[in-house]
Amino acid sequence: MSTSGQPVGHASGSAAAACVTAQAAPPTRPPAPDVTVRAVADAPDGEPVPEPALDGRAAVERWLAAHGADLIQWRRHIHANPELSRTEFATTEFVATWLTKAGLTPRRMPGGTGLLCDIGPEDGPRIALRADMDALPLQEFTGLPFSSTVPGVSHACGHDAHTTILLGTALALAEVPELPVGVRLIFQPAEEVMPGGALDMVAAGALDGIERIFAVHCDPRLEVGRVGMRVGAITSAADTVELVLDSPGGHTSRPHLTSDLVYAIGTVITGLPGLLSRRIDPRTSTVMVWGAVSAGKAPNAIPQTGMLTGTVRTGDHATWSLLEPMVHEIVDGLLAPTGVRYQLNYRRGVPPVVNDEHSARQFEDAIRALGQDALSDTPQSGGGEDFSWYLEEVPGAMARLGVWSGHGEQLDLHQPTFDIDERALAVGVRVFTNLVLQQRPR
């Protein structure tokens, strides 16, 4: 990503737009309008909804009125210049430059990718807001005028939007005269590679002094203007199983004189998922799925080597801790009678993201402030998300941000044609700033 044409002077609306336009070719698609939002006085149960300080909300709305188009330009610049996990150097520099021009002091992480930035009171409670920045090794086929300029790399999971939303949140909060709590912004690299860059951020002190942490993730199943929330697990644990098998090989007319490797593979293909389903409570939503199988080429030769790879997912944190030893036990029991030698590589990925109740309720209040119909129930996902590593240390919650336009095809995450309705950017900024402004000073 090119970082030429960086802004000079204060990041005013016109200067911001000029800077980003200089860095990315002007898009031909017109900027999307803001989603209309309204504040509500009461929750469905009649209890008052905690409202952010009125002067703070007014400052945020003034910032959005002046910089809503900048949000779109920033997102398009990041989208056009995607960077893979642990190589987000230019994205980090782009974010750091805008934070610095707003009078903030970003701190880059060791290695040069990712950064932290604190806003608000230095004493007292502090909450954290997190965004991931990395792209996927996936060719883009959207046909957008701001499509990826990097062959084989694209922002097909919405991390360009996440980064833009958190950057916008930072600059909007910088305009608020007095914040009720301190805020730490976490711009995280390497979410797409397991076990994820969140562990690096935690090790670097990202959660030092943090009481709670919050994040949003794009959800193409929700219409723009709606935000999904649930108490408890919202994603699943995701581990990888790789099984390499070895036998002497031989002629298919004499399987009794060797170890039939293909038969052994078939036994594991059906046996491991089946036995896991009998050993684990089905209410935990645990599933084992094979993704790749390879062995042999000739129809009359028993091969010497073969390989299986797949994933094991569960929606239950306690079950996650049991999976690795259980998989080893089952595989050994299945293969021992076959005489085939094997090597099992079990790679633990991430635990489930488990929203604690108090943090989820805070998110719900922030979402309701957008409008009575903004809050949506959301099911638990089978996907993994390394935001869970933060929640192993402090309580927090993740919400699902609607990015579907409400018409046309609903494209899924990680599809080469995935795109968002850019009105969701301002919605995300409002949710994050509401979360901060509704906090009570202590």
JSON list of C-alpha atoms in Angstrom, two decimals, residues 178-306:
[
{"chain": "A", "resi": 178, "resn": "GLU", "atom": "CA", "xyz": [-14.60, 15.18, 27.92]},
{"chain": "A", "resi": 179, "resn": "LEU", "atom": "CA", "xyz": [-14.88, 11.39, 27.80]},
{"chain": "A", "resi": 180, "resn": "PRO", "atom": "CA", "xyz": [-16.35, 9.54, 30.79]},
{"chain": "A", "resi": 181, "resn": "VAL", "atom": "CA", "xyz": [-13.69, 6.81, 30.64]},
{"chain": "A", "resi": 182, "resn": "GLY", "atom": "CA", "xyz": [-10.37, 6.16, 29.01]},
{"chain": "A", "resi": 183, "resn": "VAL", "atom": "CA", "xyz": [-10.46, 4.28, 25.72]},
{"chain": "A", "resi": 184, "resn": "ARG", "atom": "CA", "xyz": [-7.78, 2.10, 24.15]},
{"chain": "A", "resi": 185, "resn": "LEU", "atom": "CA", "xyz": [-8.01, 1.51, 20.41]},
{"chain": "A", "resi": 186, "resn": "ILE", "atom": "CA", "xyz": [-6.51, -1.80, 19.30]},
{"chain": "A", "resi": 187, "resn": "PHE", "atom": "CA", "xyz": [-5.70, -2.08, 15.60]},
{"chain": "A", "resi": 188, "resn": "GLN", "atom": "CA", "xyz": [-4.77, -5.75, 15.37]},
{"chain": "A", "resi": 189, "resn": "PRO", "atom": "CA", "xyz": [-2.88, -7.63, 12.65]},
{"chain": "A", "resi": 190, "resn": "ALA", "atom": "CA", "xyz": [-3.15, -11.29, 11.67]},
{"chain": "A", "resi": 191, "resn": "GLU", "atom": "CA", "xyz": [-6.67, -12.33, 12.62]},
{"chain": "A", "resi": 192, "resn": "GLU", "atom": "CA", "xyz": [-6.92, -14.65, 9.62]},
{"chain": "A", "resi": 193, "resn": "VAL", "atom": "CA", "xyz": [-4.06, -16.96, 10.66]},
{"chain": "A", "resi": 194, "resn": "MET", "atom": "CA", "xyz": [-4.43, -19.25, 13.63]},
{"chain": "A", "resi": 195, "resn": "PRO", "atom": "CA", "xyz": [-3.95, -18.91, 16.54]},
{"chain": "A", "resi": 196, "resn": "GLY", "atom": "CA", "xyz": [-4.20, -15.25, 15.58]},
{"chain": "A", "resi": 197, "resn": "GLY", "atom": "CA", "xyz": [-2.53, -11.91, 16.16]},
{"chain": "A", "resi": 198, "resn": "ALA", "atom": "CA", "xyz": [-4.64, -11.21, 19.25]},
{"chain": "A", "resi": 199, "resn": "LEU", "atom": "CA", "xyz": [-2.18, -13.29, 21.28]},
{"chain": "A", "resi": 200, "resn": "ASP", "atom": "CA", "xyz": [0.65, -11.01, 20.13]},
{"chain": "A", "resi": 201, "resn": "MET", "atom": "CA", "xyz": [-1.32, -7.92, 21.12]},
{"chain": "A", "resi": 202, "resn": "VAL", "atom": "CA", "xyz": [-2.06, -9.34, 24.57]},
{"chain": "A", "resi": 203, "resn": "ALA", "atom": "CA", "xyz": [1.61, -10.24, 25.03]},
{"chain": "A", "resi": 204, "resn": "ALA", "atom": "CA", "xyz": [2.56, -6.68, 24.06]},
{"chain": "A", "resi": 205, "resn": "GLY", "atom": "CA", "xyz": [0.36, -5.24, 26.82]},
{"chain": "A", "resi": 206, "resn": "ALA", "atom": "CA", "xyz": [-2.74, -4.30, 24.85]},
{"chain": "A", "resi": 207, "resn": "LEU", "atom": "CA", "xyz": [-4.98, -5.21, 27.78]},
{"chain": "A", "resi": 208, "resn": "ASP", "atom": "CA", "xyz": [-2.91, -3.64, 30.55]},
{"chain": "A", "resi": 209, "resn": "GLY", "atom": "CA", "xyz": [-5.32, -1.57, 32.64]},
{"chain": "A", "resi": 210, "resn": "ILE", "atom": "CA", "xyz": [-8.34, -2.58, 30.53]},
{"chain": "A", "resi": 211, "resn": "GLU", "atom": "CA", "xyz": [-11.63, -3.48, 32.24]},
{"chain": "A", "resi": 212, "resn": "ARG", "atom": "CA", "xyz": [-13.66, -4.50, 29.19]},
{"chain": "A", "resi": 213, "resn": "ILE", "atom": "CA", "xyz": [-13.16, -4.92, 25.46]},
{"chain": "A", "resi": 214, "resn": "PHE", "atom": "CA", "xyz": [-15.58, -4.62, 22.54]},
{"chain": "A", "resi": 215, "resn": "ALA", "atom": "CA", "xyz": [-15.51, -5.35, 18.81]},
{"chain": "A", "resi": 216, "resn": "VAL", "atom": "CA", "xyz": [-17.82, -5.53, 15.80]},
{"chain": "A", "resi": 217, "resn": "HIS", "atom": "CA", "xyz": [-17.70, -7.85, 12.81]},
{"chain": "A", "resi": 218, "resn": "CYS", "atom": "CA", "xyz": [-19.41, -7.38, 9.46]},
{"chain": "A", "resi": 219, "resn": "ASP", "atom": "CA", "xyz": [-22.44, -9.63, 8.96]},
{"chain": "A", "resi": 220, "resn": "PRO", "atom": "CA", "xyz": [-23.80, -9.84, 5.39]},
{"chain": "A", "resi": 221, "resn": "ARG", "atom": "CA", "xyz": [-26.94, -11.59, 6.66]},
{"chain": "A", "resi": 222, "resn": "LEU", "atom": "CA", "xyz": [-28.07, -8.46, 8.51]},
{"chain": "A", "resi": 223, "resn": "GLU", "atom": "CA", "xyz": [-29.40, -5.39, 6.75]},
{"chain": "A", "resi": 224, "resn": "VAL", "atom": "CA", "xyz": [-27.43, -2.18, 7.17]},
{"chain": "A", "resi": 225, "resn": "GLY", "atom": "CA", "xyz": [-28.67, -0.25, 10.20]},
{"chain": "A", "resi": 226, "resn": "ARG", "atom": "CA", "xyz": [-29.16, -3.41, 12.25]},
{"chain": "A", "resi": 227, "resn": "VAL", "atom": "CA", "xyz": [-26.65, -4.86, 14.70]},
{"chain": "A", "resi": 228, "resn": "GLY", "atom": "CA", "xyz": [-26.76, -8.38, 16.12]},
{"chain": "A", "resi": 229, "resn": "MET", "atom": "CA", "xyz": [-26.00, -9.27, 19.72]},
{"chain": "A", "resi": 230, "resn": "ARG", "atom": "CA", "xyz": [-26.31, -12.33, 21.97]},
{"chain": "A", "resi": 231, "resn": "VAL", "atom": "CA", "xyz": [-25.21, -13.27, 25.46]},
{"chain": "A", "resi": 232, "resn": "GLY", "atom": "CA", "xyz": [-22.85, -16.24, 25.58]},
{"chain": "A", "resi": 233, "resn": "ALA", "atom": "CA", "xyz": [-20.95, -17.85, 22.73]},
{"chain": "A", "resi": 234, "resn": "ILE", "atom": "CA", "xyz": [-21.29, -15.96, 19.43]},
{"chain": "A", "resi": 235, "resn": "THR", "atom": "CA", "xyz": [-18.57, -17.87, 17.52]},
{"chain": "A", "resi": 236, "resn": "SER", "atom": "CA", "xyz": [-17.07, -21.35, 17.81]},
{"chain": "A", "resi": 237, "resn": "ALA", "atom": "CA", "xyz": [-13.70, -22.85, 18.61]},
{"chain": "A", "resi": 238, "resn": "ALA", "atom": "CA", "xyz": [-11.89, -23.96, 15.47]},
{"chain": "A", "resi": 239, "resn": "ASP", "atom": "CA", "xyz": [-9.01, -26.46, 15.46]},
{"chain": "A", "resi": 240, "resn": "THR", "atom": "CA", "xyz": [-7.19, -28.18, 12.59]},
{"chain": "A", "resi": 241, "resn": "VAL", "atom": "CA", "xyz": [-6.41, -31.89, 12.29]},
{"chain": "A", "resi": 242, "resn": "GLU", "atom": "CA", "xyz": [-3.70, -33.17, 9.95]},
{"chain": "A", "resi": 243, "resn": "LEU", "atom": "CA", "xyz": [-3.13, -36.92, 9.73]},
{"chain": "A", "resi": 244, "resn": "VAL", "atom": "CA", "xyz": [-0.20, -38.36, 7.74]},
{"chain": "A", "resi": 245, "resn": "LEU", "atom": "CA", "xyz": [-0.31, -42.14, 7.19]},
{"chain": "A", "resi": 246, "resn": "ASP", "atom": "CA", "xyz": [2.43, -44.54, 6.15]},
{"chain": "A", "resi": 247, "resn": "SER", "atom": "CA", "xyz": [2.49, -48.22, 5.14]},
{"chain": "A", "resi": 248, "resn": "PRO", "atom": "CA", "xyz": [4.78, -50.57, 3.16]},
{"chain": "A", "resi": 249, "resn": "GLY", "atom": "CA", "xyz": [2.39, -50.46, 0.19]},
{"chain": "A", "resi": 250, "resn": "GLY", "atom": "CA", "xyz": [1.79, -53.41, -2.08]},
{"chain": "A", "resi": 251, "resn": "HIS", "atom": "CA", "xyz": [-0.41, -55.04, -4.71]},
{"chain": "A", "resi": 252, "resn": "THR", "atom": "CA", "xyz": [-4.17, -54.79, -4.32]},
{"chain": "A", "resi": 253, "resn": "SER", "atom": "CA", "xyz": [-4.42, -58.57, -4.90]},
{"chain": "A", "resi": 254, "resn": "ARG", "atom": "CA", "xyz": [-2.50, -59.20, -1.66]},
{"chain": "A", "resi": 255, "resn": "PRO", "atom": "CA", "xyz": [-3.75, -56.72, 0.99]},
{"chain": "A", "resi": 256, "resn": "HIS", "atom": "CA", "xyz": [-3.14, -59.37, 3.69]},
{"chain": "A", "resi": 257, "resn": "LEU", "atom": "CA", "xyz": [0.62, -59.10, 3.10]},
{"chain": "A", "resi": 258, "resn": "THR", "atom": "CA", "xyz": [0.79, -55.37, 3.80]},
{"chain": "A", "resi": 259, "resn": "SER", "atom": "CA", "xyz": [-1.13, -52.63, 5.59]},
{"chain": "A", "resi": 260, "resn": "ASP", "atom": "CA", "xyz": [-4.01, -51.36, 3.49]},
{"chain": "A", "resi": 261, "resn": "LEU", "atom": "CA", "xyz": [-3.53, -47.62, 3.76]},
{"chain": "A", "resi": 262, "resn": "VAL", "atom": "CA", "xyz": [-6.62, -46.59, 1.79]},
{"chain": "A", "resi": 263, "resn": "TYR", "atom": "CA", "xyz": [-8.82, -48.81, 3.93]},
{"chain": "A", "resi": 264, "resn": "ALA", "atom": "CA", "xyz": [-7.27, -47.20, 7.01]},
{"chain": "A", "resi": 265, "resn": "ILE", "atom": "CA", "xyz": [-7.99, -43.75, 5.62]},
{"chain": "A", "resi": 266, "resn": "GLY", "atom": "CA", "xyz": [-11.61, -44.69, 5.00]},
{"chain": "A", "resi": 267, "resn": "THR", "atom": "CA", "xyz": [-11.89, -45.96, 8.56]},
{"chain": "A", "resi": 268, "resn": "VAL", "atom": "CA", "xyz": [-10.70, -42.63, 9.94]},
{"chain": "A", "resi": 269, "resn": "ILE", "atom": "CA", "xyz": [-12.77, -40.54, 7.52]},
{"chain": "A", "resi": 270, "resn": "THR", "atom": "CA", "xyz": [-16.01, -42.01, 8.81]},
{"chain": "A", "resi": 271, "resn": "GLY", "atom": "CA", "xyz": [-14.92, -43.21, 12.24]},
{"chain": "A", "resi": 272, "resn": "LEU", "atom": "CA", "xyz": [-13.49, -40.04, 13.76]},
{"chain": "A", "resi": 273, "resn": "PRO", "atom": "CA", "xyz": [-16.48, -37.74, 13.08]},
{"chain": "A", "resi": 274, "resn": "GLY", "atom": "CA", "xyz": [-18.87, -40.54, 14.02]},
{"chain": "A", "resi": 275, "resn": "LEU", "atom": "CA", "xyz": [-17.23, -41.40, 17.33]},
{"chain": "A", "resi": 276, "resn": "LEU", "atom": "CA", "xyz": [-16.82, -37.75, 18.28]},
{"chain": "A", "resi": 277, "resn": "SER", "atom": "CA", "xyz": [-20.56, -37.33, 17.79]},
{"chain": "A", "resi": 278, "resn": "ARG", "atom": "CA", "xyz": [-21.12, -40.22, 20.23]},
{"chain": "A", "resi": 279, "resn": "ARG", "atom": "CA", "xyz": [-18.62, -39.04, 22.83]},
{"chain": "A", "resi": 280, "resn": "ILE", "atom": "CA", "xyz": [-19.66, -35.37, 22.98]},
{"chain": "A", "resi": 281, "resn": "ASP", "atom": "CA", "xyz": [-22.96, -33.79, 24.00]},
{"chain": "A", "resi": 282, "resn": "PRO", "atom": "CA", "xyz": [-24.74, -32.79, 20.75]},
{"chain": "A", "resi": 283, "resn": "ARG", "atom": "CA", "xyz": [-25.91, -29.58, 22.41]},
{"chain": "A", "resi": 284, "resn": "THR", "atom": "CA", "xyz": [-22.32, -28.28, 22.19]},
{"chain": "A", "resi": 285, "resn": "SER", "atom": "CA", "xyz": [-22.58, -28.05, 18.37]},
{"chain": "A", "resi": 286, "resn": "THR", "atom": "CA", "xyz": [-19.35, -29.98, 17.89]},
{"chain": "A", "resi": 287, "resn": "VAL", "atom": "CA", "xyz": [-18.58, -31.07, 14.33]},
{"chain": "A", "resi": 288, "resn": "MET", "atom": "CA", "xyz": [-15.63, -32.70, 12.58]},
{"chain": "A", "resi": 289, "resn": "VAL", "atom": "CA", "xyz": [-15.37, -32.16, 8.81]},
{"chain": "A", "resi": 290, "resn": "TRP", "atom": "CA", "xyz": [-12.63, -33.35, 6.46]},
{"chain": "A", "resi": 291, "resn": "GLY", "atom": "CA", "xyz": [-11.49, -30.83, 3.87]},
{"chain": "A", "resi": 292, "resn": "ALA", "atom": "CA", "xyz": [-8.74, -32.67, 1.97]},
{"chain": "A", "resi": 293, "resn": "VAL", "atom": "CA", "xyz": [-7.84, -36.32, 1.32]},
{"chain": "A", "resi": 294, "resn": "SER", "atom": "CA", "xyz": [-4.96, -37.69, -0.73]},
{"chain": "A", "resi": 295, "resn": "ALA", "atom": "CA", "xyz": [-3.55, -41.19, -1.30]},
{"chain": "A", "resi": 296, "resn": "GLY", "atom": "CA", "xyz": [-2.29, -43.18, -4.27]},
{"chain": "A", "resi": 297, "resn": "LYS", "atom": "CA", "xyz": [-2.75, -42.95, -8.03]},
{"chain": "A", "resi": 298, "resn": "ALA", "atom": "CA", "xyz": [-2.89, -46.47, -9.45]},
{"chain": "A", "resi": 299, "resn": "PRO", "atom": "CA", "xyz": [-6.01, -48.65, -9.16]},
{"chain": "A", "resi": 300, "resn": "ASN", "atom": "CA", "xyz": [-4.00, -51.83, -8.49]},
{"chain": "A", "resi": 301, "resn": "ALA", "atom": "CA", "xyz": [-1.42, -50.49, -6.02]},
{"chain": "A", "resi": 302, "resn": "ILE", "atom": "CA", "xyz": [-1.88, -50.00, -2.29]},
{"chain": "A", "resi": 303, "resn": "PRO", "atom": "CA", "xyz": [-0.16, -46.65, -1.68]},
{"chain": "A", "resi": 304, "resn": "GLN", "atom": "CA", "xyz": [2.58, -46.10, 0.85]},
{"chain": "A", "resi": 305, "resn": "THR", "atom": "CA", "xyz": [1.51, -42.64, 2.01]},
{"chain": "A", "resi": 306, "resn": "GLY", "atom": "CA", "xyz": [-1.66, -40.66, 2.45]}
]
